[in-house]
């Protein structure tokens, strides 16, 4: 068995790129239509980043569970 983390690595790469793009973004504090639009877009992006982090975690846990199923002996199986 080979551990395959291809999906998790792709998700983490996507997350890292999005984090880099968002890092340093200015938040517009004045009340205007443009400020609301940009801040709303930033809010959606932050939610997407949280989702990507969760997705990477789930993808890694899937690999972990596959590994544990193969690693743990089956009950009643002495081989």
mmCIF file of C-alpha atoms in Angstrom:
data_model
loop_
_atom_site.group_PDB
_atom_site.id
_atom_site.type_symbol
_atom_site.label_atom_id
_atom_site.label_comp_id
_atom_site.label_asym_id
_atom_site.label_seq_id
_atom_site.Cartn_x
_atom_site.Cartn_y
_atom_site.Cartn_z
ATOM 1 C CA UNK A 1 0.000 0.000 0.000
ATOM 2 C CA UNK A 2 1.225 3.473 -0.829
ATOM 3 C CA UNK A 3 -0.129 6.500 0.954
ATOM 4 C CA UNK A 4 -1.721 8.820 -1.609
ATOM 5 C CA UNK A 5 -2.107 12.399 -0.448
ATOM 6 C CA UNK A 6 -2.501 13.853 -3.935
ATOM 7 C CA UNK A 7 -5.945 15.344 -3.254
ATOM 8 C CA UNK A 8 -4.949 16.812 0.097
ATOM 9 C CA UNK A 9 -1.797 18.334 -1.388
ATOM 10 C CA UNK A 10 -3.794 19.916 -4.224
ATOM 11 C CA UNK A 11 -6.282 21.356 -1.725
ATOM 12 C CA UNK A 12 -3.485 22.721 0.469
ATOM 13 C CA UNK A 13 -1.815 24.257 -2.592
ATOM 14 C CA UNK A 14 -5.114 25.930 -3.540
ATOM 15 C CA UNK A 15 -5.505 27.152 0.045
ATOM 16 C CA UNK A 16 -1.960 28.532 0.148
ATOM 17 C CA UNK A 17 -2.432 30.402 -3.123
ATOM 18 C CA UNK A 18 -5.716 31.909 -1.952
ATOM 19 C CA UNK A 19 -4.195 32.889 1.405
ATOM 20 C CA UNK A 20 -1.327 34.610 -0.348
ATOM 21 C CA UNK A 21 -3.720 36.479 -2.632
ATOM 22 C CA UNK A 22 -5.864 37.677 0.268
ATOM 23 C CA UNK A 23 -3.036 38.501 2.671
ATOM 24 C CA UNK A 24 -2.683 42.250 3.083
ATOM 25 C CA UNK A 25 -6.082 43.066 1.605
ATOM 26 C CA UNK A 26 -7.287 46.481 2.713
ATOM 27 C CA UNK A 27 -10.646 46.612 4.444
ATOM 28 C CA UNK A 28 -12.633 49.645 3.410
ATOM 29 C CA UNK A 29 -14.130 51.206 6.519
ATOM 30 C CA UNK A 30 -16.268 53.936 5.006
ATOM 31 C CA UNK A 31 -19.929 53.129 4.291
ATOM 32 C CA UNK A 32 -20.337 52.987 0.549
ATOM 33 C CA UNK A 33 -21.727 50.603 -2.027
ATOM 34 C CA UNK A 34 -18.210 49.809 -3.248
ATOM 35 C CA UNK A 35 -16.993 49.161 0.315
ATOM 36 C CA UNK A 36 -19.896 46.801 0.998
ATOM 37 C CA UNK A 37 -19.241 44.958 -2.255
ATOM 38 C CA UNK A 38 -15.516 44.554 -1.588
ATOM 39 C CA UNK A 39 -16.004 43.610 2.064
ATOM 40 C CA UNK A 40 -18.667 41.094 1.080
ATOM 41 C CA UNK A 41 -16.265 39.572 -1.435
ATOM 42 C CA UNK A 42 -13.567 39.383 1.255
ATOM 43 C CA UNK A 43 -16.021 37.718 3.625
ATOM 44 C CA UNK A 44 -16.919 35.076 1.028
ATOM 45 C CA UNK A 45 -13.240 34.478 0.333
ATOM 46 C CA UNK A 46 -12.505 33.960 4.022
ATOM 47 C CA UNK A 47 -15.341 31.447 4.251
ATOM 48 C CA UNK A 48 -13.942 29.625 1.219
ATOM 49 C CA UNK A 49 -10.510 29.515 2.863
ATOM 50 C CA UNK A 50 -12.019 27.967 5.987
ATOM 51 C CA UNK A 51 -13.803 25.430 3.782
ATOM 52 C CA UNK A 52 -10.550 24.533 2.008
ATOM 53 C CA UNK A 53 -8.850 23.993 5.361
ATOM 54 C CA UNK A 54 -11.676 21.703 6.458
ATOM 55 C CA UNK A 55 -11.590 19.855 3.139
ATOM 56 C CA UNK A 56 -7.839 19.230 3.416
ATOM 57 C CA UNK A 57 -8.362 17.888 6.928
ATOM 58 C CA UNK A 58 -11.091 15.500 5.750
ATOM 59 C CA UNK A 59 -8.963 14.309 2.826
ATOM 60 C CA UNK A 60 -6.081 13.540 5.195
ATOM 61 C CA UNK A 61 -8.410 11.744 7.614
ATOM 62 C CA UNK A 62 -9.728 9.610 4.739
ATOM 63 C CA UNK A 63 -6.164 8.485 4.010
ATOM 64 C CA UNK A 64 -5.585 7.888 7.718
ATOM 65 C CA UNK A 65 -8.695 5.699 8.023
ATOM 66 C CA UNK A 66 -7.707 3.684 4.933
ATOM 67 C CA UNK A 67 -4.273 3.186 6.476
ATOM 68 C CA UNK A 68 -5.693 2.145 9.846
ATOM 69 C CA UNK A 69 -8.061 -0.366 8.233
ATOM 70 C CA UNK A 70 -5.095 -2.062 6.592
ATOM 71 C CA UNK A 71 -2.864 -1.676 9.640
ATOM 72 C CA UNK A 72 -5.256 -3.076 12.254
ATOM 73 C CA UNK A 73 -5.676 -6.842 12.159
ATOM 74 C CA UNK A 74 -9.186 -8.065 11.497
ATOM 75 C CA UNK A 75 -10.894 -9.833 14.424
ATOM 76 C CA UNK A 76 -10.514 -13.583 14.109
ATOM 77 C CA UNK A 77 -7.782 -13.277 11.469
ATOM 78 C CA UNK A 78 -4.416 -14.569 12.733
ATOM 79 C CA UNK A 79 -2.521 -13.682 9.527
#
